[in-house]
Amino acid sequence: MQAKFQELKNRLIEVNDINAAAGVLHWDQSTYMPPGGAKARARQTATLSRLAHEKFTDVAIGNLLDTLTPYEKSLDYESDEASLIRLTRRKYERAIKIPAKFMAEVATHTSESYQVWTKARPANDFERVRPYLEKTLEYSRKCANFFPGYDHIADPLIEPRDFGMKAADVSRVFSELRKELVPIASAITSQPPADDSCLHKHYPETQQLDFGMVVAKKFGYDLNRGRQDKTHHPFMTKFSLGDVRITTRSKEDSLGEALFCTMHETGHALYEQGINMDFEGTPLARGTSAGVHESQSRLWENIVGRSKGFWNCFYPQLQKTFSEQLLPVSADEFHRAINKVERSLIRTEADEVTYNLHVMLRFDFELALLEGEMEIRDLPSAWRERFEADFGIVPPDDKDGVLQDVHWYFGLIGGSFQGYTLGNILAAQFYTSALESHPEIPNDIEKGEFQTLHNWLRNNIYRHGSKFTAPEIIKRATGKPMSIKPYINYLRTKYGELYSLN
Amino acid sequence: MQAKFQELKNRLIEVNDINAAAGVLHWDQSTYMPPGGAKARARQTATLSRLAHEKFTDVAIGNLLDTLTPYEKSLDYESDEASLIRLTRRKYERAIKIPAKFMAEVATHTSESYQVWTKARPANDFERVRPYLEKTLEYSRKCANFFPGYDHIADPLIEPRDFGMKAADVSRVFSELRKELVPIASAITSQPPADDSCLHKHYPETQQLDFGMVVAKKFGYDLNRGRQDKTHHPFMTKFSLGDVRITTRSKEDSLGEALFCTMHETGHALYEQGINMDFEGTPLARGTSAGVHESQSRLWENIVGRSKGFWNCFYPQLQKTFSEQLLPVSADEFHRAINKVERSLIRTEADEVTYNLHVMLRFDFELALLEGEMEIRDLPSAWRERFEADFGIVPPDDKDGVLQDVHWYFGLIGGSFQGYTLGNILAAQFYTSALESHPEIPNDIEKGEFQTLHNWLRNNIYRHGSKFTAPEIIKRATGKPMSIKPYINYLRTKYGELYSLN
């Protein structure tokens, strides 16, 4: 059995290596590749993806999993071996249901769709990309239908990103959250907006990036196993547990851009760097779900990085770095600026409070489209209506409306957005539990020390990689299933103070 | 037949894509990868190499080649299709003779050997790496013996790098060259050495790199399809015909380091960028041999980049860039400094004249080792003796003697060095032919214009990629087989003037 288990592991490592190579190709494409490389790079990436899929869906892996079933049953559920077999079976059984030919078709289609979108968005031309999006919706339904027996057609699309959550679960949580969120958002946005002009002076790039890395290192990002590079759409990527990289972007007229982006990606990177090194090369060696992953980026970016305590410690340093720009700005003014809440058009630029309303809009539309309750051609007008209802403003165009996010134009419709808000909810839930165990954490943060928090997160979440599902991790780490209470408490306390709400 | 040909091409492109991915992994490892990534990266690269070998030696490719034989015969020898089939057959027939198990063993061994060498060299400890080198020699002999029927045991090892040359051919050319070279070297080095102190002031890195790129672009390096990054051991690498990159290194106390390195790698890159774009993804899309490739790096670095005419144009610009350091230095003094000839220890730092003596020593030793005329344990003393005989100086240690080059410690013994000197010979032969067609080239160079030369090289060499063998390319481009005469003429004229030889 040990030999069979090792054979399974070797095959999984081979698949992992091909995927890691594809990851390096993608990182390179997003950071350093000259434009002339684009055409061949698309082909190379497609070749690797196809190979990885072929290798992973090889019937030999299915046979090994069957052979190993009694072995798995003889082991403790929590053992690394049983967990690897369990997780591999789940992923294998999903993978073999999607025909390779379908995957190749979708890959070709989404890559064309993406190309058209990159032109349609600046031209504010939804019609141009509409036929592609209609095809994407067809593919999305077809993909879901490879998994008959679902409760909701979105379930099979949510599954690979947020295993353990169904459309109905997400809808329920979102509607609870919405009820609490809307009054908070209204109470804040009925007040005069915070003054964030101090963030929009001229801030030279190099100092911005350097300061971001000072913070990332303080958080615990290990540069012996990571690095930061510049890109257009920042992301975290991992080639092995020894090589977990982040990317960022900066605007010289916006101090927040690079800094919070770096904190955000660092949160993702801390998760991956914190995984048990024994898992290297196997499917266990990655974060367990989109929601839990996003909880870490949001925890470090928002709960830590936009807190008063954090800036009590770091603002003097920042002020020293940008003395001319920040000398007249007090720590309180700065803290208010970086926590400005406003009804704005763009999801990725939204504040902590209104952000979730952007996500809910998209999630609800995904369900409606998949259910057939909404047509692609209705999207632009539906977007404007819903946006007006939720935000009290009408997007002046589709560019900053339905065309703003890449997700639907470069992938399937369904399952792509819920993780962002699940992440916000979970960030607060995890942080609250960490505080229960270690009430000294806020004091530590004020001293610029993050080890206690980092250790708690590593021990309770990071090190497990994908050994446990998101619901299992949440239960183990916080003693409870997912709950919006800690998040609502967090928002009420923080923004209650900032905006003197009652 | 068209369908069969297309199937062959698709399979070759798949192999190419895997190899290109391995190339990106290697580039990343040599430029940006954090140290923690090393262990997994070695495994990932090995996985890709194994996959590419498996795919290329698939019996389906052999069957396609057989099926396509009549088609090939019906085509013009010079047609792209016939050339692709011919080249693929040659490479396929070689590849299937080397067992995958042997390749994997050698890969593991050389990677261990390399690790030991990186420690043994700074420690000046040949004994430490000796057992590895002995094993390497065994593997090298074993590899050669997969190709019985050779004239010399080194022939099968020379073949993949310099197809069309046998050990006896190289030996003959080298001994002719040696006869001419030794008196020239002696005549020069019996004079007082040139003063190159002007190159060893403080030269900030950024300006050095920027100046190098100005020159590279002037040569014709297309940055839409390329870029330069820093590394320890500079190289050129290609991921597709749309993405041909160079790397360089700089020393702030040496003006020559980055500049000539950039010119050298640019020469390699111009070759690859100049290949017919229709060949993309196939085995035709690369330079035809080590010797012809090196001829291009040496042509641009030495024949162009160290010429009086080039610096008549570029020295004022360089002087402006480094005004403090170079103001007191005349163009003539600078030209003498960058062409200093001296008997020195290190091959890679050697001048144009003595460089070949370094190469010949290594080539002769490779033959002697493979023949069994020399033992690995004799290498250090044999090196010292031969070095003293050739250079009149004894290396003070093994570090800068037999341990200096990575080649034997990270690959097989045999075939790794001859290309450098073949490159010097061919650079002069190609340049001389270009001049016969376009006598205006030296005037162009003096005006900083390189298009006529670049076009001649592209039309006669670059665009063909690997369609023709090195002997075929030489014959087509210069009308003659390889000859040392143009090189000797070049050296006599250039160094005759510089050192007032008669």
mmCIF file with all atom_site columns, C-alpha atoms in Angstrom, chain A residues 58-206:
data_model
loop_
_atom_site.group_PDB
_atom_site.id
_atom_site.type_symbol
_atom_site.label_atom_id
_atom_site.label_alt_id
_atom_site.label_comp_id
_atom_site.label_asym_id
_atom_site.label_entity_id
_atom_site.label_seq_id
_atom_site.pdbx_PDB_ins_code
_atom_site.Cartn_x
_atom_site.Cartn_y
_atom_site.Cartn_z
_atom_site.occupancy
_atom_site.B_iso_or_equiv
_atom_site.pdbx_formal_charge
_atom_site.auth_seq_id
_atom_site.auth_comp_id
_atom_site.auth_asym_id
_atom_site.auth_atom_id
_atom_site.pdbx_PDB_model_num
ATOM 1   C CA . ASP A 1 58  ? -5.386  9.343  -16.384 1.00 0.00 ? 58  ASP A CA 1
ATOM 2   C CA . VAL A 1 59  ? -7.351  6.212  -15.494 1.00 0.00 ? 59  VAL A CA 1
ATOM 3   C CA . ALA A 1 60  ? -4.271  5.037  -13.591 1.00 0.00 ? 60  ALA A CA 1
ATOM 4   C CA . ILE A 1 61  ? -5.019  7.665  -10.948 1.00 0.00 ? 61  ILE A CA 1
ATOM 5   C CA . GLY A 1 62  ? -8.593  6.414  -10.675 1.00 0.00 ? 62  GLY A CA 1
ATOM 6   C CA . ASN A 1 63  ? -7.315  2.862  -10.247 1.00 0.00 ? 63  ASN A CA 1
ATOM 7   C CA . LEU A 1 64  ? -4.835  3.922  -7.599  1.00 0.00 ? 64  LEU A CA 1
ATOM 8   C CA . LEU A 1 65  ? -7.579  5.729  -5.707  1.00 0.00 ? 65  LEU A CA 1
ATOM 9   C CA . ASP A 1 66  ? -9.734  2.593  -5.814  1.00 0.00 ? 66  ASP A CA 1
ATOM 10  C CA . THR A 1 67  ? -6.857  0.418  -4.661  1.00 0.00 ? 67  THR A CA 1
ATOM 11  C CA . LEU A 1 68  ? -6.105  2.825  -1.844  1.00 0.00 ? 68  LEU A CA 1
ATOM 12  C CA . THR A 1 69  ? -9.665  3.022  -0.499  1.00 0.00 ? 69  THR A CA 1
ATOM 13  C CA . PRO A 1 70  ? -9.179  0.346  2.201   1.00 0.00 ? 70  PRO A CA 1
ATOM 14  C CA . TYR A 1 71  ? -5.872  1.953  3.158   1.00 0.00 ? 71  TYR A CA 1
ATOM 15  C CA . GLU A 1 72  ? -7.563  5.330  3.460   1.00 0.00 ? 72  GLU A CA 1
ATOM 16  C CA . LYS A 1 73  ? -10.286 3.831  5.641   1.00 0.00 ? 73  LYS A CA 1
ATOM 17  C CA . SER A 1 74  ? -7.665  2.308  7.939   1.00 0.00 ? 74  SER A CA 1
ATOM 18  C CA . LEU A 1 75  ? -6.190  5.742  8.559   1.00 0.00 ? 75  LEU A CA 1
ATOM 19  C CA . ASP A 1 76  ? -7.240  8.592  10.787  1.00 0.00 ? 76  ASP A CA 1
ATOM 20  C CA . TYR A 1 77  ? -9.449  11.097 8.902   1.00 0.00 ? 77  TYR A CA 1
ATOM 21  C CA . GLU A 1 78  ? -7.074  13.854 9.907   1.00 0.00 ? 78  GLU A CA 1
ATOM 22  C CA . SER A 1 79  ? -3.904  12.074 8.815   1.00 0.00 ? 79  SER A CA 1
ATOM 23  C CA . ASP A 1 80  ? -2.007  13.621 5.902   1.00 0.00 ? 80  ASP A CA 1
ATOM 24  C CA . GLU A 1 81  ? -2.256  10.405 3.900   1.00 0.00 ? 81  GLU A CA 1
ATOM 25  C CA . ALA A 1 82  ? -6.032  9.992  4.282   1.00 0.00 ? 82  ALA A CA 1
ATOM 26  C CA . SER A 1 83  ? -6.524  13.672 3.547   1.00 0.00 ? 83  SER A CA 1
ATOM 27  C CA . LEU A 1 84  ? -4.462  13.503 0.360   1.00 0.00 ? 84  LEU A CA 1
ATOM 28  C CA . ILE A 1 85  ? -6.416  10.483 -0.883  1.00 0.00 ? 85  ILE A CA 1
ATOM 29  C CA . ARG A 1 86  ? -9.751  12.092 0.054   1.00 0.00 ? 86  ARG A CA 1
ATOM 30  C CA . LEU A 1 87  ? -8.961  15.415 -1.599  1.00 0.00 ? 87  LEU A CA 1
ATOM 31  C CA . THR A 1 88  ? -7.516  13.782 -4.705  1.00 0.00 ? 88  THR A CA 1
ATOM 32  C CA . ARG A 1 89  ? -10.599 11.612 -5.102  1.00 0.00 ? 89  ARG A CA 1
ATOM 33  C CA . ARG A 1 90  ? -12.863 14.641 -4.870  1.00 0.00 ? 90  ARG A CA 1
ATOM 34  C CA . LYS A 1 91  ? -10.871 16.537 -7.473  1.00 0.00 ? 91  LYS A CA 1
ATOM 35  C CA . TYR A 1 92  ? -10.407 13.496 -9.684  1.00 0.00 ? 92  TYR A CA 1
ATOM 36  C CA . GLU A 1 93  ? -14.088 12.673 -9.721  1.00 0.00 ? 93  GLU A CA 1
ATOM 37  C CA . ARG A 1 94  ? -14.887 16.210 -10.725 1.00 0.00 ? 94  ARG A CA 1
ATOM 38  C CA . ALA A 1 95  ? -12.128 16.378 -13.359 1.00 0.00 ? 95  ALA A CA 1
ATOM 39  C CA . ILE A 1 96  ? -13.125 13.202 -15.182 1.00 0.00 ? 96  ILE A CA 1
ATOM 40  C CA . LYS A 1 97  ? -16.673 14.466 -15.601 1.00 0.00 ? 97  LYS A CA 1
ATOM 41  C CA . ILE A 1 98  ? -15.550 17.402 -17.754 1.00 0.00 ? 98  ILE A CA 1
ATOM 42  C CA . PRO A 1 99  ? -14.469 16.158 -21.202 1.00 0.00 ? 99  PRO A CA 1
ATOM 43  C CA . ALA A 1 100 ? -11.035 17.351 -22.330 1.00 0.00 ? 100 ALA A CA 1
ATOM 44  C CA . LYS A 1 101 ? -12.575 18.484 -25.617 1.00 0.00 ? 101 LYS A CA 1
ATOM 45  C CA . PHE A 1 102 ? -14.995 20.743 -23.735 1.00 0.00 ? 102 PHE A CA 1
ATOM 46  C CA . MET A 1 103 ? -12.165 22.203 -21.670 1.00 0.00 ? 103 MET A CA 1
ATOM 47  C CA . ALA A 1 104 ? -10.158 22.977 -24.802 1.00 0.00 ? 104 ALA A CA 1
ATOM 48  C CA . GLU A 1 105 ? -13.178 24.598 -26.437 1.00 0.00 ? 105 GLU A CA 1
ATOM 49  C CA . VAL A 1 106 ? -13.828 26.741 -23.372 1.00 0.00 ? 106 VAL A CA 1
ATOM 50  C CA . ALA A 1 107 ? -10.155 27.709 -23.181 1.00 0.00 ? 107 ALA A CA 1
ATOM 51  C CA . THR A 1 108 ? -10.178 28.853 -26.798 1.00 0.00 ? 108 THR A CA 1
ATOM 52  C CA . HIS A 1 109 ? -13.473 30.653 -26.361 1.00 0.00 ? 109 HIS A CA 1
ATOM 53  C CA . THR A 1 110 ? -12.567 32.487 -23.153 1.00 0.00 ? 110 THR A CA 1
ATOM 54  C CA . SER A 1 111 ? -9.256  33.536 -24.586 1.00 0.00 ? 111 SER A CA 1
ATOM 55  C CA . GLU A 1 112 ? -11.034 35.042 -27.618 1.00 0.00 ? 112 GLU A CA 1
ATOM 56  C CA . SER A 1 113 ? -13.659 36.578 -25.384 1.00 0.00 ? 113 SER A CA 1
ATOM 57  C CA . TYR A 1 114 ? -10.927 38.140 -23.253 1.00 0.00 ? 114 TYR A CA 1
ATOM 58  C CA . GLN A 1 115 ? -9.258  39.657 -26.311 1.00 0.00 ? 115 GLN A CA 1
ATOM 59  C CA . VAL A 1 116 ? -12.549 41.224 -27.400 1.00 0.00 ? 116 VAL A CA 1
ATOM 60  C CA . TRP A 1 117 ? -13.263 42.475 -23.873 1.00 0.00 ? 117 TRP A CA 1
ATOM 61  C CA . THR A 1 118 ? -9.892  44.263 -23.655 1.00 0.00 ? 118 THR A CA 1
ATOM 62  C CA . LYS A 1 119 ? -11.077 46.331 -26.633 1.00 0.00 ? 119 LYS A CA 1
ATOM 63  C CA . ALA A 1 120 ? -14.785 46.526 -25.791 1.00 0.00 ? 120 ALA A CA 1
ATOM 64  C CA . ARG A 1 121 ? -14.268 47.898 -22.299 1.00 0.00 ? 121 ARG A CA 1
ATOM 65  C CA . PRO A 1 122 ? -12.305 51.059 -23.195 1.00 0.00 ? 122 PRO A CA 1
ATOM 66  C CA . ALA A 1 123 ? -14.684 51.546 -26.142 1.00 0.00 ? 123 ALA A CA 1
ATOM 67  C CA . ASN A 1 124 ? -17.653 51.218 -23.757 1.00 0.00 ? 124 ASN A CA 1
ATOM 68  C CA . ASP A 1 125 ? -19.092 48.749 -26.273 1.00 0.00 ? 125 ASP A CA 1
ATOM 69  C CA . PHE A 1 126 ? -21.048 45.970 -24.567 1.00 0.00 ? 126 PHE A CA 1
ATOM 70  C CA . GLU A 1 127 ? -22.621 44.883 -27.863 1.00 0.00 ? 127 GLU A CA 1
ATOM 71  C CA . ARG A 1 128 ? -19.202 43.909 -29.136 1.00 0.00 ? 128 ARG A CA 1
ATOM 72  C CA . VAL A 1 129 ? -18.644 41.392 -26.387 1.00 0.00 ? 129 VAL A CA 1
ATOM 73  C CA . ARG A 1 130 ? -22.290 40.336 -25.993 1.00 0.00 ? 130 ARG A CA 1
ATOM 74  C CA . PRO A 1 131 ? -22.210 37.342 -28.391 1.00 0.00 ? 131 PRO A CA 1
ATOM 75  C CA . TYR A 1 132 ? -19.124 36.042 -26.580 1.00 0.00 ? 132 TYR A CA 1
ATOM 76  C CA . LEU A 1 133 ? -20.813 36.408 -23.226 1.00 0.00 ? 133 LEU A CA 1
ATOM 77  C CA . GLU A 1 134 ? -23.864 34.554 -24.539 1.00 0.00 ? 134 GLU A CA 1
ATOM 78  C CA . LYS A 1 135 ? -21.617 31.716 -25.604 1.00 0.00 ? 135 LYS A CA 1
ATOM 79  C CA . THR A 1 136 ? -19.934 31.827 -22.197 1.00 0.00 ? 136 THR A CA 1
ATOM 80  C CA . LEU A 1 137 ? -23.301 31.469 -20.498 1.00 0.00 ? 137 LEU A CA 1
ATOM 81  C CA . GLU A 1 138 ? -24.069 28.462 -22.700 1.00 0.00 ? 138 GLU A CA 1
ATOM 82  C CA . TYR A 1 139 ? -20.734 26.900 -21.755 1.00 0.00 ? 139 TYR A CA 1
ATOM 83  C CA . SER A 1 140 ? -21.374 27.647 -18.083 1.00 0.00 ? 140 SER A CA 1
ATOM 84  C CA . ARG A 1 141 ? -24.728 25.858 -18.158 1.00 0.00 ? 141 ARG A CA 1
ATOM 85  C CA . LYS A 1 142 ? -23.194 22.990 -20.096 1.00 0.00 ? 142 LYS A CA 1
ATOM 86  C CA . CYS A 1 143 ? -20.417 22.705 -17.545 1.00 0.00 ? 143 CYS A CA 1
ATOM 87  C CA . ALA A 1 144 ? -22.898 22.617 -14.670 1.00 0.00 ? 144 ALA A CA 1
ATOM 88  C CA . ASN A 1 145 ? -24.847 19.927 -16.469 1.00 0.00 ? 145 ASN A CA 1
ATOM 89  C CA . PHE A 1 146 ? -21.880 17.593 -16.404 1.00 0.00 ? 146 PHE A CA 1
ATOM 90  C CA . PHE A 1 147 ? -22.887 17.294 -12.728 1.00 0.00 ? 147 PHE A CA 1
ATOM 91  C CA . PRO A 1 148 ? -26.542 16.330 -12.732 1.00 0.00 ? 148 PRO A CA 1
ATOM 92  C CA . GLY A 1 149 ? -28.417 16.158 -9.466  1.00 0.00 ? 149 GLY A CA 1
ATOM 93  C CA . TYR A 1 150 ? -27.511 19.598 -8.208  1.00 0.00 ? 150 TYR A CA 1
ATOM 94  C CA . ASP A 1 151 ? -29.882 21.674 -6.083  1.00 0.00 ? 151 ASP A CA 1
ATOM 95  C CA . HIS A 1 152 ? -29.083 24.822 -8.029  1.00 0.00 ? 152 HIS A CA 1
ATOM 96  C CA . ILE A 1 153 ? -27.429 25.033 -11.425 1.00 0.00 ? 153 ILE A CA 1
ATOM 97  C CA . ALA A 1 154 ? -24.768 27.333 -9.927  1.00 0.00 ? 154 ALA A CA 1
ATOM 98  C CA . ASP A 1 155 ? -23.723 24.723 -7.347  1.00 0.00 ? 155 ASP A CA 1
ATOM 99  C CA . PRO A 1 156 ? -21.327 22.795 -9.577  1.00 0.00 ? 156 PRO A CA 1
ATOM 100 C CA . LEU A 1 157 ? -19.707 26.098 -10.587 1.00 0.00 ? 157 LEU A CA 1
ATOM 101 C CA . ILE A 1 158 ? -19.303 27.297 -7.017  1.00 0.00 ? 158 ILE A CA 1
ATOM 102 C CA . GLU A 1 159 ? -17.917 23.941 -5.909  1.00 0.00 ? 159 GLU A CA 1
ATOM 103 C CA . PRO A 1 160 ? -14.336 24.129 -7.237  1.00 0.00 ? 160 PRO A CA 1
ATOM 104 C CA . ARG A 1 161 ? -13.764 27.530 -5.617  1.00 0.00 ? 161 ARG A CA 1
ATOM 105 C CA . ASP A 1 162 ? -15.837 27.309 -2.442  1.00 0.00 ? 162 ASP A CA 1
ATOM 106 C CA . PHE A 1 163 ? -16.373 23.641 -1.764  1.00 0.00 ? 163 PHE A CA 1
ATOM 107 C CA . GLY A 1 164 ? -18.953 23.092 0.942   1.00 0.00 ? 164 GLY A CA 1
ATOM 108 C CA . MET A 1 165 ? -21.070 26.103 -0.021  1.00 0.00 ? 165 MET A CA 1
ATOM 109 C CA . LYS A 1 166 ? -24.119 25.895 -2.240  1.00 0.00 ? 166 LYS A CA 1
ATOM 110 C CA . ALA A 1 167 ? -25.915 28.714 -4.011  1.00 0.00 ? 167 ALA A CA 1
ATOM 111 C CA . ALA A 1 168 ? -28.670 28.565 -1.389  1.00 0.00 ? 168 ALA A CA 1
ATOM 112 C CA . ASP A 1 169 ? -26.149 28.855 1.480   1.00 0.00 ? 169 ASP A CA 1
ATOM 113 C CA . VAL A 1 170 ? -24.462 31.820 -0.104  1.00 0.00 ? 170 VAL A CA 1
ATOM 114 C CA . SER A 1 171 ? -27.792 33.506 -0.869  1.00 0.00 ? 171 SER A CA 1
ATOM 115 C CA . ARG A 1 172 ? -28.933 33.065 2.711   1.00 0.00 ? 172 ARG A CA 1
ATOM 116 C CA . VAL A 1 173 ? -25.727 34.488 4.176   1.00 0.00 ? 173 VAL A CA 1
ATOM 117 C CA . PHE A 1 174 ? -25.722 37.352 1.704   1.00 0.00 ? 174 PHE A CA 1
ATOM 118 C CA . SER A 1 175 ? -29.310 38.288 2.449   1.00 0.00 ? 175 SER A CA 1
ATOM 119 C CA . GLU A 1 176 ? -28.623 38.307 6.215   1.00 0.00 ? 176 GLU A CA 1
ATOM 120 C CA . LEU A 1 177 ? -25.557 40.443 5.632   1.00 0.00 ? 177 LEU A CA 1
ATOM 121 C CA . ARG A 1 178 ? -27.402 42.772 3.314   1.00 0.00 ? 178 ARG A CA 1
ATOM 122 C CA . LYS A 1 179 ? -30.011 43.520 5.952   1.00 0.00 ? 179 LYS A CA 1
ATOM 123 C CA . GLU A 1 180 ? -27.317 44.683 8.359   1.00 0.00 ? 180 GLU A CA 1
ATOM 124 C CA . LEU A 1 181 ? -25.101 46.368 5.821   1.00 0.00 ? 181 LEU A CA 1
ATOM 125 C CA . VAL A 1 182 ? -27.529 48.649 4.057   1.00 0.00 ? 182 VAL A CA 1
ATOM 126 C CA . PRO A 1 183 ? -28.407 50.739 7.149   1.00 0.00 ? 183 PRO A CA 1
ATOM 127 C CA . ILE A 1 184 ? -24.707 51.057 8.071   1.00 0.00 ? 184 ILE A CA 1
ATOM 128 C CA . ALA A 1 185 ? -23.805 52.181 4.569   1.00 0.00 ? 185 ALA A CA 1
ATOM 129 C CA . SER A 1 186 ? -26.706 54.650 4.515   1.00 0.00 ? 186 SER A CA 1
ATOM 130 C CA . ALA A 1 187 ? -25.829 56.080 7.906   1.00 0.00 ? 187 ALA A CA 1
ATOM 131 C CA . ILE A 1 188 ? -22.277 56.705 6.782   1.00 0.00 ? 188 ILE A CA 1
ATOM 132 C CA . THR A 1 189 ? -22.917 58.004 3.288   1.00 0.00 ? 189 THR A CA 1
ATOM 133 C CA . SER A 1 190 ? -25.542 60.441 4.515   1.00 0.00 ? 190 SER A CA 1
ATOM 134 C CA . GLN A 1 191 ? -22.692 62.232 6.290   1.00 0.00 ? 191 GLN A CA 1
ATOM 135 C CA . PRO A 1 192 ? -20.202 64.512 4.547   1.00 0.00 ? 192 PRO A CA 1
ATOM 136 C CA . PRO A 1 193 ? -17.515 62.344 2.884   1.00 0.00 ? 193 PRO A CA 1
ATOM 137 C CA . ALA A 1 194 ? -14.152 61.887 4.572   1.00 0.00 ? 194 ALA A CA 1
ATOM 138 C CA . ASP A 1 195 ? -11.342 64.016 3.167   1.00 0.00 ? 195 ASP A CA 1
ATOM 139 C CA . ASP A 1 196 ? -8.811  61.775 1.451   1.00 0.00 ? 196 ASP A CA 1
ATOM 140 C CA . SER A 1 197 ? -7.001  64.476 -0.495  1.00 0.00 ? 197 SER A CA 1
ATOM 141 C CA . CYS A 1 198 ? -3.836  63.683 1.475   1.00 0.00 ? 198 CYS A CA 1
ATOM 142 C CA . LEU A 1 199 ? -3.612  60.359 -0.413  1.00 0.00 ? 199 LEU A CA 1
ATOM 143 C CA . HIS A 1 200 ? -3.663  62.049 -3.775  1.00 0.00 ? 200 HIS A CA 1
ATOM 144 C CA . LYS A 1 201 ? -0.512  64.097 -3.782  1.00 0.00 ? 201 LYS A CA 1
ATOM 145 C CA . HIS A 1 202 ? 2.561   63.006 -5.723  1.00 0.00 ? 202 HIS A CA 1
ATOM 146 C CA . TYR A 1 203 ? 4.116   59.891 -4.178  1.00 0.00 ? 203 TYR A CA 1
ATOM 147 C CA . PRO A 1 204 ? 7.191   58.535 -6.013  1.00 0.00 ? 204 PRO A CA 1
ATOM 148 C CA . GLU A 1 205 ? 6.836   54.877 -6.910  1.00 0.00 ? 205 GLU A CA 1
ATOM 149 C CA . THR A 1 206 ? 10.079  53.542 -5.451  1.00 0.00 ? 206 THR A CA 1
#
